[in-house]
Amino acid sequence: MLKYTGLELPQRIVDGKYPAPPISLQLSFALTEVSEGRAVFRGVPNERHLNPLGGVHGGWAATLLDSALACGVQTLLEKGEAYCRVQGDLTRPITPRTGEVVCEGKVVHKGRTLAVSEATLKDAGGKLLAFGTETCSIFPAANLAAR
């Protein structure tokens, strides 16, 4: 991995010469184009990505956004350089060795048409791994019906 520039590595993924990250297989998306400062992902949401109300979970879209944002930065790196997302909610790296995590969400405000919530993600020792806020539009469930 360190023998490639930031642009060469994702280009190898696009060309099928380097394996795509496992998350892209789980979430049905792929890196399809890269150039300096630019990365394009395409995905197809499916039934595995639905929330309890029948819509695609917001995390699916957030993952695609995060991937495109981060890979755009990666394309500008020189050999031997790496990056880590430092803004946008993550406060510590999360790895498979992190173990069990606890995410707690709380509503900060709920009005007739909007609600605001906040959440923290912590490891077993209580260390903050990520936090975030969300604004939700509230509307009749019948508006979710398939067209």
Backbone as a printed PyTorch tensor [residue, N CA C, xyz], in Angstrom:
tensor([[[  0.8200,  -1.1850,   0.0000],
         [  0.0000,   0.0000,   0.0000],
         [  0.8690,   1.2560,   0.0000]],

        [[  1.9320,   1.2780,   0.7860],
         [  2.7690,   2.4750,   0.8760],
         [  3.6610,   2.6730,  -0.3460]],

        [[  3.6740,   1.7060,  -1.2490],
         [  4.5050,   1.8570,  -2.4470],
         [  3.7810,   2.6240,  -3.5470]],

        [[  2.5280,   2.9750,  -3.3260],
         [  1.7460,   3.7130,  -4.3110],
         [  1.4680,   5.1320,  -3.8430]],

        [[  1.2930,   6.0320,  -4.8070],
         [  0.8560,   7.3800,  -4.4410],
         [ -0.6140,   7.2990,  -4.0530]],

        [[ -1.1220,   8.3820,  -3.5010],
         [ -2.5300,   8.4200,  -3.1180],
         [ -3.4710,   8.2580,  -4.2930]],

        [[ -3.0500,   8.6400,  -5.4810],
         [ -3.8740,   8.4550,  -6.6670],
         [ -3.7080,   7.0600,  -7.2580]],

        [[ -2.5010,   6.5140,  -7.1970],
         [ -2.2570,   5.1920,  -7.7860],
         [ -3.0640,   4.0920,  -7.0960]],

        [[ -3.1480,   4.1340,  -5.7860],
         [ -3.8530,   3.0670,  -5.0650],
         [ -5.3430,   3.0090,  -5.4260]],

        [[ -6.0970,   4.1050,  -5.3330],
         [ -7.5070,   3.9950,  -5.7180],
         [ -7.6850,   3.6970,  -7.2120]],

        [[ -6.7450,   4.1430,  -8.0440],
         [ -6.8480,   3.8200,  -9.4640],
         [ -6.7050,   2.3160,  -9.6680]],

        [[ -5.8560,   1.6800,  -8.8670],
         [ -5.6980,   0.2300,  -8.9420],
         [ -7.0010,  -0.4770,  -8.5200]],

        [[ -7.7090,   0.1050,  -7.5490],
         [ -9.0040,  -0.4590,  -7.1460],
         [ -9.9920,  -0.3470,  -8.3000]],

        [[-10.0500,   0.8270,  -8.9240],
         [-10.9520,   1.0310, -10.0650],
         [-10.6260,   0.0470, -11.1880]],

        [[ -9.3330,  -0.1850, -11.4220],
         [ -8.8890,  -1.0710, -12.5050],
         [ -8.9800,  -2.5560, -12.1530]],

        [[ -9.3630,  -2.8780, -10.9160],
         [ -9.4700,  -4.2740, -10.5030],
         [ -8.1410,  -4.9340, -10.1920]],

        [[ -7.0950,  -4.1490,  -9.9590],
         [ -5.7640,  -4.6750,  -9.6650],
         [ -5.4700,  -4.7100,  -8.1690]],

        [[ -6.3820,  -4.1710,  -7.3800],
         [ -6.2440,  -4.1460,  -5.9220],
         [ -7.6480,  -4.3750,  -5.3730]],

        [[ -7.7790,  -5.1740,  -4.3220],
         [ -9.1420,  -5.4800,  -3.8370],
         [ -9.8460,  -4.2620,  -3.2350]],

        [[-11.1250,  -4.1970,  -3.5000],
         [-11.9430,  -3.1430,  -2.9040],
         [-12.0600,  -3.4050,  -1.4030]],

        [[-12.2020,  -2.3690,  -0.5950],
         [-12.3860,  -2.5690,   0.8370],
         [-13.6520,  -3.3890,   1.1110]],

        [[-13.6240,  -4.2720,   2.1080],
         [-14.7850,  -5.1230,   2.4050],
         [-16.0850,  -4.3520,   2.6280]],

        [[-16.0030,  -3.1510,   3.1680],
         [-17.2360,  -2.3960,   3.4310],
         [-17.9910,  -2.1010,   2.1420]],

        [[-17.2560,  -1.9210,   1.0480],
         [-17.9440,  -1.6220,  -0.2030],
         [-18.7780,  -2.8120,  -0.6730]],

        [[-18.3220,  -4.0100,  -0.3760],
         [-19.1020,  -5.1960,  -0.7320],
         [-20.3300,  -5.3220,   0.1640]],

        [[-20.1550,  -5.0590,   1.4510],
         [-21.2680,  -5.1550,   2.3920],
         [-22.3640,  -4.1310,   2.1020]],

        [[-21.9430,  -2.9460,   1.6720],
         [-22.9130,  -1.8650,   1.4620],
         [-23.2390,  -1.6240,  -0.0060]],

        [[-22.7830,  -2.4920,  -0.8800],
         [-23.1260,  -2.4430,  -2.3040],
         [-22.7680,  -1.1170,  -2.9770]],

        [[-21.5340,  -0.6920,  -2.7960],
         [-21.0650,   0.4860,  -3.5180],
         [-19.6380,   0.2390,  -3.9800]],

        [[-19.1980,   1.0480,  -4.9430],
         [-17.8590,   0.8580,  -5.4900],
         [-17.2640,   2.1840,  -5.9300]],

        [[-15.9610,   2.2550,  -5.8400],
         [-15.2040,   3.3710,  -6.3880],
         [-15.1320,   3.1580,  -7.8960]],

        [[-15.5960,   4.1370,  -8.6640],
         [-15.6570,   3.9420, -10.1210],
         [-14.7870,   4.9060, -10.9110]],

        [[-14.4230,   6.0360, -10.3290],
         [-13.5770,   7.0030, -11.0270],
         [-12.7080,   7.7310, -10.0100]],

        [[-11.4660,   8.0140, -10.3910],
         [-10.5990,   8.8520,  -9.5630],
         [ -9.7510,   9.7450, -10.4630]],

        [[ -9.4340,  10.8970,  -9.9480],
         [ -8.4890,  11.8150, -10.5640],
         [ -7.9700,  12.6930,  -9.4340]],

        [[ -7.0400,  13.5810,  -9.7180],
         [ -6.4770,  14.4070,  -8.6420],
         [ -7.5650,  15.2250,  -7.9700]],

        [[ -7.7290,  14.9950,  -6.6750],
         [ -8.7080,  15.7310,  -5.8860],
         [-10.1500,  15.3110,  -6.0970]],

        [[-10.3670,  14.1800,  -6.7360],
         [-11.7400,  13.7540,  -7.0680],
         [-11.8700,  12.2460,  -6.9650]],

        [[-12.9870,  11.7950,  -6.3860],
         [-13.3070,  10.3750,  -6.3040],
         [-14.8060,  10.2180,  -6.4880]],

        [[-15.1970,   9.2550,  -7.3130],
         [-16.6100,   9.0120,  -7.5840],
         [-16.9460,   7.5900,  -7.1570]],

        [[-17.9730,   7.4590,  -6.3480],
         [-18.4910,   6.1590,  -5.9250],
         [-19.8900,   6.0070,  -6.4840]],

        [[-20.2300,   4.7930,  -6.8390],
         [-21.5910,   4.4850,  -7.2590],
         [-22.0890,   3.3240,  -6.4070]],

        [[-23.3420,   3.3760,  -6.0330],
         [-23.8930,   2.3170,  -5.2030],
         [-25.3500,   2.0720,  -5.5150]],

        [[-25.8080,   0.9280,  -5.0710],
         [-27.2060,   0.5610,  -5.2570],
         [-27.7570,   0.1380,  -3.9040]],

        [[-28.5840,   0.9820,  -3.2840],
         [-29.1850,   0.5720,  -2.0200],
         [-30.1600,  -0.5720,  -2.2600]],

        [[-30.2180,  -1.4620,  -1.2930],
         [-31.1490,  -2.5830,  -1.4270],
         [-31.7860,  -2.8890,  -0.0770]],

        [[-32.5260,  -3.9670,  -0.0100],
         [-33.2800,  -4.3180,   1.1880],
         [-32.4020,  -4.4830,   2.4210]],

        [[-31.1310,  -4.8530,   2.2370],
         [-30.2280,  -5.0140,   3.3870],
         [-29.8960,  -3.6830,   4.0400]],

        [[-30.2040,  -2.5850,   3.3770],
         [-29.8380,  -1.2630,   3.8720],
         [-31.0180,  -0.4850,   4.4420]],

        [[-32.1390,  -1.1510,   4.6430],
         [-33.3400,  -0.4580,   5.0950],
         [-33.3730,  -0.2360,   6.6030]],

        [[-33.9630,   0.8680,   6.9890],
         [-34.2190,   1.1160,   8.4040],
         [-35.5860,   0.5230,   8.7440]],

        [[-35.9990,   0.5600,   9.9990],
         [-37.2790,  -0.0600,  10.3710],
         [-38.5070,   0.5320,   9.6860]],

        [[-38.4000,   1.7540,   9.1630],
         [-39.5470,   2.3700,   8.4890],
         [-39.5960,   2.0410,   7.0030]],

        [[-38.5820,   1.3370,   6.5040],
         [-38.5860,   0.9460,   5.0970],
         [-37.7900,   1.8320,   4.1760]],

        [[-37.1500,   2.8670,   4.7110],
         [-36.2750,   3.7250,   3.8990],
         [-34.8380,   3.2690,   4.0430]],

        [[-33.9870,   3.7020,   3.1350],
         [-32.5710,   3.3590,   3.2390],
         [-31.9830,   4.1110,   4.4260]],

        [[-31.2610,   3.3920,   5.2600],
         [-30.6620,   3.9610,   6.4630],
         [-29.7270,   5.1080,   6.0970]],

        [[-29.7990,   6.1820,   6.8630],
         [-28.9550,   7.3480,   6.5980],
         [-27.4730,   7.0360,   6.6410]],

        [[-27.1080,   5.9970,   7.3880],
         [-25.7060,   5.6100,   7.4620],
         [-25.1650,   5.1160,   6.1390]],

        [[-26.0440,   4.5740,   5.3040],
         [-25.6010,   4.1260,   3.9910],
         [-25.1180,   5.3240,   3.1730]],

        [[-25.9360,   6.3730,   3.1290],
         [-25.5590,   7.5810,   2.4000],
         [-24.3470,   8.2500,   3.0370]],

        [[-24.3050,   8.2720,   4.3620],
         [-23.1770,   8.8890,   5.0670],
         [-21.8690,   8.1650,   4.7570]],

        [[-21.9260,   6.8540,   4.6400],
         [-20.7320,   6.0830,   4.3170],
         [-20.2390,   6.4030,   2.9160]],

        [[-21.1470,   6.5230,   1.9690],
         [-20.7420,   6.8970,   0.6160],
         [-20.1340,   8.2990,   0.5980]],

        [[-20.7740,   9.2330,   1.2900],
         [-20.2450,  10.5930,   1.3600],
         [-18.8540,  10.6000,   1.9750]],

        [[-18.6950,   9.9090,   3.0980],
         [-17.4070,   9.8580,   3.7760],
         [-16.3450,   9.2380,   2.8730]],

        [[-16.7070,   8.1880,   2.1600],
         [-15.7610,   7.5270,   1.2680],
         [-15.3050,   8.4660,   0.1590]],

        [[-16.2390,   9.1690,  -0.4560],
         [-15.8930,  10.0850,  -1.5440],
         [-15.0510,  11.2540,  -1.0340]],

        [[-15.4270,  11.7980,   0.1010],
         [-14.6620,  12.9160,   0.6710],
         [-13.2350,  12.5000,   0.9920]],

        [[-13.0920,  11.3730,   1.6650],
         [-11.7700,  10.9110,   2.0810],
         [-10.9100,  10.4800,   0.8920]],

        [[-11.5020,   9.7700,  -0.0550],
         [-10.7210,   9.3210,  -1.2130],
         [-10.3030,  10.4920,  -2.0890]],

        [[-11.1070,  11.5380,  -2.1380],
         [-10.6980,  12.7510,  -2.8530],
         [ -9.4140,  13.3150,  -2.2630]],

        [[ -9.3180,  13.3310,  -0.9480],
         [ -8.0940,  13.7730,  -0.2720],
         [ -6.9570,  12.8010,  -0.5660]],

        [[ -7.2590,  11.5160,  -0.4910],
         [ -6.2240,  10.4970,  -0.7070],
         [ -5.5470,  10.6570,  -2.0670]],

        [[ -6.2980,  11.0370,  -3.0810],
         [ -5.7230,  11.1470,  -4.4250],
         [ -4.6160,  12.1900,  -4.5160]],

        [[ -4.5110,  13.0540,  -3.5270],
         [ -3.4940,  14.1010,  -3.5370],
         [ -2.2690,  13.7550,  -2.6930]],

        [[ -2.2480,  12.5580,  -2.0970],
         [ -1.1360,  12.1690,  -1.2260],
         [  0.0480,  11.6420,  -2.0280]],

        [[  1.2410,  11.8660,  -1.4760],
         [  2.4640,  11.3320,  -2.0550],
         [  2.6940,   9.9310,  -1.4890]],

        [[  3.6430,   9.1970,  -2.0830],
         [  4.0110,   7.8860,  -1.5420],
         [  4.4060,   8.0490,  -0.0860]],

        [[  3.9450,   7.1220,   0.7470],
         [  4.2960,   7.1400,   2.1610],
         [  3.4250,   8.0270,   3.0200]],

        [[  2.5470,   8.8260,   2.4270],
         [  1.6490,   9.6600,   3.2160],
         [  0.3460,   8.9090,   3.4610]],

        [[ -0.3020,   9.2090,   4.5770],
         [ -1.5880,   8.6170,   4.9250],
         [ -2.5020,   9.7290,   5.4250]],

        [[ -3.7280,   9.3970,   5.6870],
         [ -4.6670,  10.3880,   6.1960],
         [ -5.6230,   9.7190,   7.1680]],

        [[ -6.2460,  10.5370,   7.9810],
         [ -7.2760,  10.0750,   8.9040],
         [ -8.2980,  11.1860,   9.0150]],

        [[ -9.5050,  10.8390,   8.9760],
         [-10.5820,  11.8140,   9.1240],
         [-10.5160,  12.4000,  10.5300]],

        [[-10.4250,  13.7230,  10.6340],
         [-10.3430,  14.3460,  11.9550],
         [-11.5110,  15.2790,  12.2370]],

        [[-12.3030,  15.5650,  11.2520],
         [-13.4820,  16.3870,  11.4810],
         [-14.6730,  15.6340,  10.9430]],

        [[-15.7820,  15.8120,  11.5690],
         [-16.9740,  15.1050,  11.1290],
         [-17.3400,  14.0110,  12.0900]],

        [[-17.1310,  14.2330,  13.3380],
         [-17.6560,  13.4020,  14.4090],
         [-16.6930,  12.3940,  15.0310]],

        [[-15.7400,  11.8330,  14.2810],
         [-14.8500,  10.8360,  14.8800],
         [-13.8030,  11.5160,  15.7480]],

        [[-13.5970,  10.9880,  16.9590],
         [-12.5940,  11.5530,  17.8480],
         [-11.4290,  10.6060,  18.0950]],

        [[-11.6280,   9.3210,  17.8210],
         [-10.5930,   8.2970,  17.9620],
         [-10.7850,   7.2690,  16.8590]],

        [[ -9.7100,   6.6000,  16.4720],
         [ -9.8710,   5.5390,  15.4800],
         [-10.6940,   4.3750,  16.0360]],

        [[-11.4910,   3.7670,  15.1800],
         [-12.2540,   2.5750,  15.5360],
         [-11.7210,   1.4470,  14.6710]],

        [[-11.2800,   0.3820,  15.3100],
         [-10.7220,  -0.7580,  14.5880],
         [-11.4250,  -2.0290,  15.0480]],

        [[-11.1880,  -3.1550,  14.3880],
         [-11.7790,  -4.4010,  14.8700],
         [-11.3340,  -4.7610,  16.2890]],

        [[-10.2240,  -4.2080,  16.7480],
         [ -9.7400,  -4.4760,  18.1080],
         [-10.4060,  -3.5930,  19.1580]],

        [[-11.2200,  -2.6470,  18.7190],
         [-11.8840,  -1.7390,  19.6590],
         [-12.7890,  -2.4980,  20.6070]],

        [[-13.3800,  -3.5710,  20.1500],
         [-14.3070,  -4.3300,  20.9900],
         [-15.6900,  -3.7190,  20.9510]],

        [[-16.4870,  -4.1160,  21.9280],
         [-17.8630,  -3.6440,  21.9720],
         [-17.9050,  -2.1320,  22.1550]],

        [[-18.8010,  -1.5070,  21.4460],
         [-19.0110,  -0.0700,  21.5810],
         [-20.4620,   0.1800,  21.9480]],

        [[-20.6980,   1.3340,  22.5470],
         [-22.0460,   1.7190,  22.9400],
         [-22.3500,   3.0700,  22.3110]],

        [[-23.4480,   3.1360,  21.5910],
         [-23.8820,   4.3850,  20.9770],
         [-25.1950,   4.7960,  21.6210]],

        [[-25.2160,   5.9910,  22.1830],
         [-26.4240,   6.4760,  22.8550],
         [-26.8990,   7.7470,  22.1870]],

        [[-28.1340,   7.7360,  21.7400],
         [-28.7350,   8.9070,  21.1120],
         [-29.8020,   9.5080,  22.0040]],

        [[-29.8790,  10.8270,  21.9670],
         [-30.8820,  11.5390,  22.7620],
         [-31.4820,  12.6540,  21.9220]],

        [[-32.7740,  12.8550,  22.0730],
         [-33.4440,  13.9520,  21.3910],
         [-33.1850,  15.2330,  22.1770]],

        [[-32.7230,  16.2480,  21.4860],
         [-32.4680,  17.5540,  22.0870],
         [-33.7010,  18.4410,  21.9580]],

        [[-34.4130,  18.2980,  20.8400],
         [-35.6140,  19.0940,  20.5900],
         [-36.5180,  18.3350,  19.6360]],

        [[-37.8310,  18.3930,  19.8940],
         [-38.8090,  17.8630,  18.9480],
         [-39.9430,  18.8530,  18.8280]],

        [[-40.1080,  19.3200,  17.6140],
         [-41.2320,  20.1960,  17.2910],
         [-42.2190,  19.4360,  16.4350]],

        [[-43.1310,  20.1640,  15.8050],
         [-44.1460,  19.5250,  14.9700],
         [-43.5590,  18.9560,  13.6920]],

        [[-42.5770,  19.6290,  13.0870],
         [-42.0400,  19.1860,  11.7960],
         [-40.5450,  18.8940,  11.8080]],

        [[-39.8530,  19.2260,  12.8830],
         [-38.4190,  18.9600,  12.9810],
         [-38.0530,  18.4260,  14.3590]],

        [[-37.0730,  17.5450,  14.3710],
         [-36.5090,  17.0580,  15.6330],
         [-34.9890,  17.0850,  15.5020]],

        [[-34.3110,  17.3750,  16.5880],
         [-32.8520,  17.4030,  16.6220],
         [-32.4010,  16.4210,  17.6890]],

        [[-31.4440,  15.5780,  17.3290],
         [-30.9170,  14.6190,  18.2900],
         [-29.3970,  14.6720,  18.2840]],

        [[-28.8140,  14.1090,  19.3330],
         [-27.3620,  14.0130,  19.4330],
         [-27.0120,  12.6040,  19.9020]],

        [[-25.8200,  12.1580,  19.5660],
         [-25.4160,  10.8130,  19.9500],
         [-23.9290,  10.7680,  20.2290]],

        [[-23.5450,   9.8410,  21.1160],
         [-22.1420,   9.5690,  21.3700],
         [-21.8900,   8.0830,  21.1530]],

        [[-20.6930,   7.7690,  20.7090],
         [-20.2470,   6.3910,  20.5410],
         [-19.0200,   6.2380,  21.4080]],

        [[-19.0790,   5.2940,  22.3670],
         [-17.9880,   5.1160,  23.3300],
         [-17.5380,   3.6700,  23.3680]],

        [[-16.2740,   3.4740,  23.7400],
         [-15.7760,   2.1090,  23.8980],
         [-16.1580,   1.5950,  25.2810]],

        [[-15.7970,   0.3560,  25.5810],
         [-16.1780,  -0.2700,  26.8520],
         [-15.6390,   0.4910,  28.0490]],

        [[-14.5390,   1.2020,  27.8600],
         [-13.9670,   1.9960,  28.9500],
         [-14.5710,   3.3810,  29.0690]],

        [[-15.5190,   3.6890,  28.2100],
         [-16.1730,   4.9880,  28.2730],
         [-15.4950,   6.0790,  27.4600]],

        [[-14.4470,   5.7370,  26.7150],
         [-13.7670,   6.7460,  25.8920],
         [-14.6320,   7.0950,  24.6890]],

        [[-14.7210,   8.3850,  24.4310],
         [-15.5070,   8.8730,  23.3010],
         [-14.8020,   8.5300,  21.9880]],

        [[-15.5100,   7.8410,  21.1080],
         [-14.9830,   7.4750,  19.7930],
         [-15.5540,   8.3740,  18.6990]],

        [[-16.8100,   8.7560,  18.8430],
         [-17.4750,   9.5900,  17.8490],
         [-18.6850,  10.2560,  18.4710]],

        [[-19.0900,  11.3450,  17.8670],
         [-20.3090,  12.0240,  18.3000],
         [-20.9330,  12.6730,  17.0780]],

        [[-22.1720,  13.0250,  17.2040],
         [-22.8170,  13.6870,  16.0830],
         [-24.1640,  14.2360,  16.4600]],

        [[-24.6570,  15.0690,  15.5650],
         [-26.0000,  15.6070,  15.7020],
         [-26.7500,  15.3310,  14.4050]],

        [[-28.0670,  15.3620,  14.4980],
         [-28.8880,  15.1090,  13.3300],
         [-30.1620,  15.9100,  13.4380]],

        [[-30.6090,  16.4100,  12.3240],
         [-31.9060,  17.0680,  12.2410],
         [-32.7990,  16.2060,  11.3740]],

        [[-33.9720,  15.8810,  11.8730],
         [-34.9160,  15.0420,  11.1380],
         [-36.1680,  15.8300,  10.7960]],

        [[-36.6220,  15.6460,   9.5960],
         [-37.9020,  16.1960,   9.1760],
         [-38.9820,  15.2090,   9.5890]],

        [[-40.0720,  15.7140,  10.1270],
         [-41.1790,  14.8600,  10.5550],
         [-42.3340,  15.0760,   9.5820]],

        [[-42.8490,  13.9760,   9.0350],
         [-43.9140,  14.0670,   8.0420],
         [-44.7700,  12.8060,   8.1290]],

        [[-45.9550,  12.8150,   7.5180],
         [-46.8370,  11.6400,   7.5760],
         [-46.1790,  10.4020,   6.9780]],

        [[-46.3150,   9.2740,   7.6630],
         [-45.7140,   8.0230,   7.1970],
         [-46.2510,   7.6220,   5.8310]],

        [[-47.4290,   8.0160,   5.4810],
         [-47.9890,   7.6760,   4.1690],
         [-47.1330,   8.2520,   3.0490]],

        [[-46.3700,   9.2900,   3.3280],
         [-45.4790,   9.8680,   2.3150],
         [-44.3310,   8.9400,   1.9580]],

        [[-44.0980,   7.8660,   2.7500],
         [-43.0460,   6.9040,   2.4720],
         [-43.4890,   5.8290,   1.4880]],

        [[-44.7630,   5.7760,   1.1830],
         [-45.2910,   4.7170,   0.3180],
         [-44.5650,   4.6930,  -1.0150]],

        [[-44.3230,   3.4790,  -1.4910],
         [-43.6370,   3.3090,  -2.7840],
         [-44.4600,   3.9440,  -3.8940]],

        [[-43.7690,   4.5210,  -4.8210],
         [-44.4590,   5.1800,  -5.9420],
         [-44.4340,   4.3140,  -7.1390]]])
